[in-house]
GROMACS .gro file of C-alpha atoms in nm:
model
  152
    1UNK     CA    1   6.535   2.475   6.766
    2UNK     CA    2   6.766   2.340   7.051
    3UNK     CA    3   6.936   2.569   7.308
    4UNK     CA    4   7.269   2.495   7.113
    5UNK     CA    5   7.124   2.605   6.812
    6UNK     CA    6   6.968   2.869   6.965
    7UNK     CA    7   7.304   2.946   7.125
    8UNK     CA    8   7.472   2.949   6.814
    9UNK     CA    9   7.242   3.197   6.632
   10UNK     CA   10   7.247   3.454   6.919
   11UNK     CA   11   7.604   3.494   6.884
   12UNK     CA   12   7.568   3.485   6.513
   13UNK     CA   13   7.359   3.765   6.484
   14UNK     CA   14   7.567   3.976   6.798
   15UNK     CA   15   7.876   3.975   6.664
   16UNK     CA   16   7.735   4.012   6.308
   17UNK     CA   17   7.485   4.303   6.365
   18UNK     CA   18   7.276   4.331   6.110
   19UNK     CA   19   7.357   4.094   5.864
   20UNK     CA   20   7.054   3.862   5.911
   21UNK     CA   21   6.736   3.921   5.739
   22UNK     CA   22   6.418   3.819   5.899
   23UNK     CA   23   6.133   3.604   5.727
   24UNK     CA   24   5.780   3.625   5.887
   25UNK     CA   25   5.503   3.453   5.819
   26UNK     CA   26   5.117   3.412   5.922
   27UNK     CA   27   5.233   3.205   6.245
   28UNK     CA   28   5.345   3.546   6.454
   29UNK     CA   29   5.024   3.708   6.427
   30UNK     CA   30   4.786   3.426   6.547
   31UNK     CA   31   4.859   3.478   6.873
   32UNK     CA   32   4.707   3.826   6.794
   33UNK     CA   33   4.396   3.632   6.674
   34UNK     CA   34   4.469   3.703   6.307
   35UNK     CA   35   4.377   3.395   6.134
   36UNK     CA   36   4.679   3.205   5.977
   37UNK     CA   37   4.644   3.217   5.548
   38UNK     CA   38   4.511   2.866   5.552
   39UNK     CA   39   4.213   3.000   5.806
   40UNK     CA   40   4.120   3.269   5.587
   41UNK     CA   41   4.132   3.031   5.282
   42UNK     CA   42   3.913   2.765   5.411
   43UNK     CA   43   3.681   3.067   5.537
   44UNK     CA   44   3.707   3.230   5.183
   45UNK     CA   45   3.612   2.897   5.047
   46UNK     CA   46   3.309   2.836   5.279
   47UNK     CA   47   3.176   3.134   5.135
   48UNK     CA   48   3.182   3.026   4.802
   49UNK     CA   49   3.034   2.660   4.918
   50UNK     CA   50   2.739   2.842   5.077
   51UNK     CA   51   2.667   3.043   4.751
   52UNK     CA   52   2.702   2.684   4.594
   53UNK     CA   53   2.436   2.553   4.813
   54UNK     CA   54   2.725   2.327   5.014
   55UNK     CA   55   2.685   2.337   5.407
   56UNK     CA   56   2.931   2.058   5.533
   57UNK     CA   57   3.259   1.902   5.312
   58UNK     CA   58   3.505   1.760   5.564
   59UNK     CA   59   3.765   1.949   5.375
   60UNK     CA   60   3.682   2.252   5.240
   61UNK     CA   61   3.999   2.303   4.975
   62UNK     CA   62   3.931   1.960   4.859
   63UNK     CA   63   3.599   2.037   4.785
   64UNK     CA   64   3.686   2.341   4.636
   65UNK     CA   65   3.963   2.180   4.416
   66UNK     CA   66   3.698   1.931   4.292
   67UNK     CA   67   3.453   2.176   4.219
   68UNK     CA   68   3.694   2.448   4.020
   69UNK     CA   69   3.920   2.185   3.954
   70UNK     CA   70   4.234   2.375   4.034
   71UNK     CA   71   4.383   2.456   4.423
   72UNK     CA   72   4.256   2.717   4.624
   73UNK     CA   73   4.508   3.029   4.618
   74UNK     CA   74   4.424   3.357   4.724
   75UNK     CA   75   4.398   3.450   4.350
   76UNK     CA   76   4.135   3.227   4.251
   77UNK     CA   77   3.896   3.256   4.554
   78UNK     CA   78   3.881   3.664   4.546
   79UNK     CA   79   3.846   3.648   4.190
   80UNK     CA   80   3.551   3.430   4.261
   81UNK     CA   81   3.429   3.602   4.521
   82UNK     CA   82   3.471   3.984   4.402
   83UNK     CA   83   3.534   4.163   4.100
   84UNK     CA   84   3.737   4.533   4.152
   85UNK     CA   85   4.014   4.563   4.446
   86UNK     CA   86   3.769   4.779   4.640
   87UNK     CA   87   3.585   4.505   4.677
   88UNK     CA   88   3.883   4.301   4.758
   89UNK     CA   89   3.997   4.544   5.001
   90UNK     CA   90   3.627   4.560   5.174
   91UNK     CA   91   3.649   4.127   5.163
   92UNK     CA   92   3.972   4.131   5.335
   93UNK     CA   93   4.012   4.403   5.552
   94UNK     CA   94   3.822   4.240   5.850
   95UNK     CA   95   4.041   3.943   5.931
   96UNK     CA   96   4.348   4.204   5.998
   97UNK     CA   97   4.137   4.508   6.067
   98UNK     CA   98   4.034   4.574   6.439
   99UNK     CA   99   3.660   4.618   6.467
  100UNK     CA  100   3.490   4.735   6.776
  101UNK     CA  101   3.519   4.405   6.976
  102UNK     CA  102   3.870   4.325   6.910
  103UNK     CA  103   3.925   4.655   7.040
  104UNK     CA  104   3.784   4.528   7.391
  105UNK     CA  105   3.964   4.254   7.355
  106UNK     CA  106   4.255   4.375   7.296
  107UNK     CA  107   4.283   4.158   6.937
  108UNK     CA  108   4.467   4.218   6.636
  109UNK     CA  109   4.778   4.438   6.825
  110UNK     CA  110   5.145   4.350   6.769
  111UNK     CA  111   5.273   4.081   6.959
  112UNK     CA  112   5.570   4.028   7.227
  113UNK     CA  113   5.741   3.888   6.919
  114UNK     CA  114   5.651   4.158   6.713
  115UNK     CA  115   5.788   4.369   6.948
  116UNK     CA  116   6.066   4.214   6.998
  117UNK     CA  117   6.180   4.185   6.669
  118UNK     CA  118   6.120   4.584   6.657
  119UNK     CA  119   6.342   4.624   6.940
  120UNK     CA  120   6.597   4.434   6.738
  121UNK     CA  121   6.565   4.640   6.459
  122UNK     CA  122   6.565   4.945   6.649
  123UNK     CA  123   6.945   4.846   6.811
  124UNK     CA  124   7.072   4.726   6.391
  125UNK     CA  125   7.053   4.325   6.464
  126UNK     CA  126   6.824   4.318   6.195
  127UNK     CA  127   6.795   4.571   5.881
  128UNK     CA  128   6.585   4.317   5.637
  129UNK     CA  129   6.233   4.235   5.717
  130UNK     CA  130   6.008   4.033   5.494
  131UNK     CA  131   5.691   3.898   5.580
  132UNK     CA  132   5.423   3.711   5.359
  133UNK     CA  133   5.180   3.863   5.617
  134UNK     CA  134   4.867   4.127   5.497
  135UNK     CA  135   4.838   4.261   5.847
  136UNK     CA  136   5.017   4.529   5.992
  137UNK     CA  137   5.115   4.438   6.335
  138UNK     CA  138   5.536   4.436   6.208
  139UNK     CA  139   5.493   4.791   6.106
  140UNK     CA  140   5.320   4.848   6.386
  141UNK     CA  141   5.517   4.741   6.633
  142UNK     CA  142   5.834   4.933   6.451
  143UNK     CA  143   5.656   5.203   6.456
  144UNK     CA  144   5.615   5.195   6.827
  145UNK     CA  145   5.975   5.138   6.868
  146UNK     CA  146   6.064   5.463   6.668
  147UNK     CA  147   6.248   5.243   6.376
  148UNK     CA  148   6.157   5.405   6.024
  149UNK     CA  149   6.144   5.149   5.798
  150UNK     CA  150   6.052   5.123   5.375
  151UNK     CA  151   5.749   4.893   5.383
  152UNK     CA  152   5.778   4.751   4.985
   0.00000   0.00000   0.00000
């Protein structure tokens, strides 16, 4: 985005408060070293390589699509890989979870964007967030920022 465009949709949204909605997706939370959907895909399907006795493909959906001859969604590589949603839940909840050394590291926090956007929430520039994302670093970060907000 230029600085007209930019430009443009900063007076947009001023003088119409709160008529945008926001769309987020994986690429504000890498910075927070939360892997992007594609990362936890070709991870997910690495798994099931190794418990195929594969070590190296030099793409891992292509091998998966060749093997299971359909593309890798989420869907179809948890339902390989576990059966019930606690499992699912226990699969997951590491690559948006903080453990003990992204703690030290400060990992898996809300962003300056997330906060940002929070802060824009918080003053009514923006009433509609959606986000494809599984972690919680946007409700975090509203949450820090006071805003109540219907997560759905």
């Amino acid at each position: 985005m230029d600085n007209i465009e930019l430009t443009t949709l900063s007076v947009s949204m001023y003088t119409n408060k709160g008529a945008y909605a926001l769309l987020l997706g994986s690429g504000i939370s890498v910075p927070a070293h939360i892997k992007s959907g594609w990362d936890i895909e070709e991870e997910l399907i690495n798994k099931i390589a190794i418990n195929n006795g594969a070590s190296k493909a030099p793409d891992w959906h292509k091998w998966y699509e060749e093997k299971y001859e359909k593309k890798a969604t989420y869907t179809s590589l948890l339902s390989t890989l576990v059966k019930t949603p606690t499992e699912r839940v226990r699969l997951m909840r590491p690559f948006f979870e903080q453990n003990k050394d992204d703690k030290e590291l400060g990992y898996k926090l809300p962003t300056q964007a997330h906060h940002k956007i929070a802060n824009l929430a918080k003053k009514g520039y923006i009433k509609v967030i959606l986000t494809t994302n599984f972690d919680q670093l946007m409700e975090n970060a509203l949450e820090d920022a006071q805003v109540h907000c219907q997560v759905i």
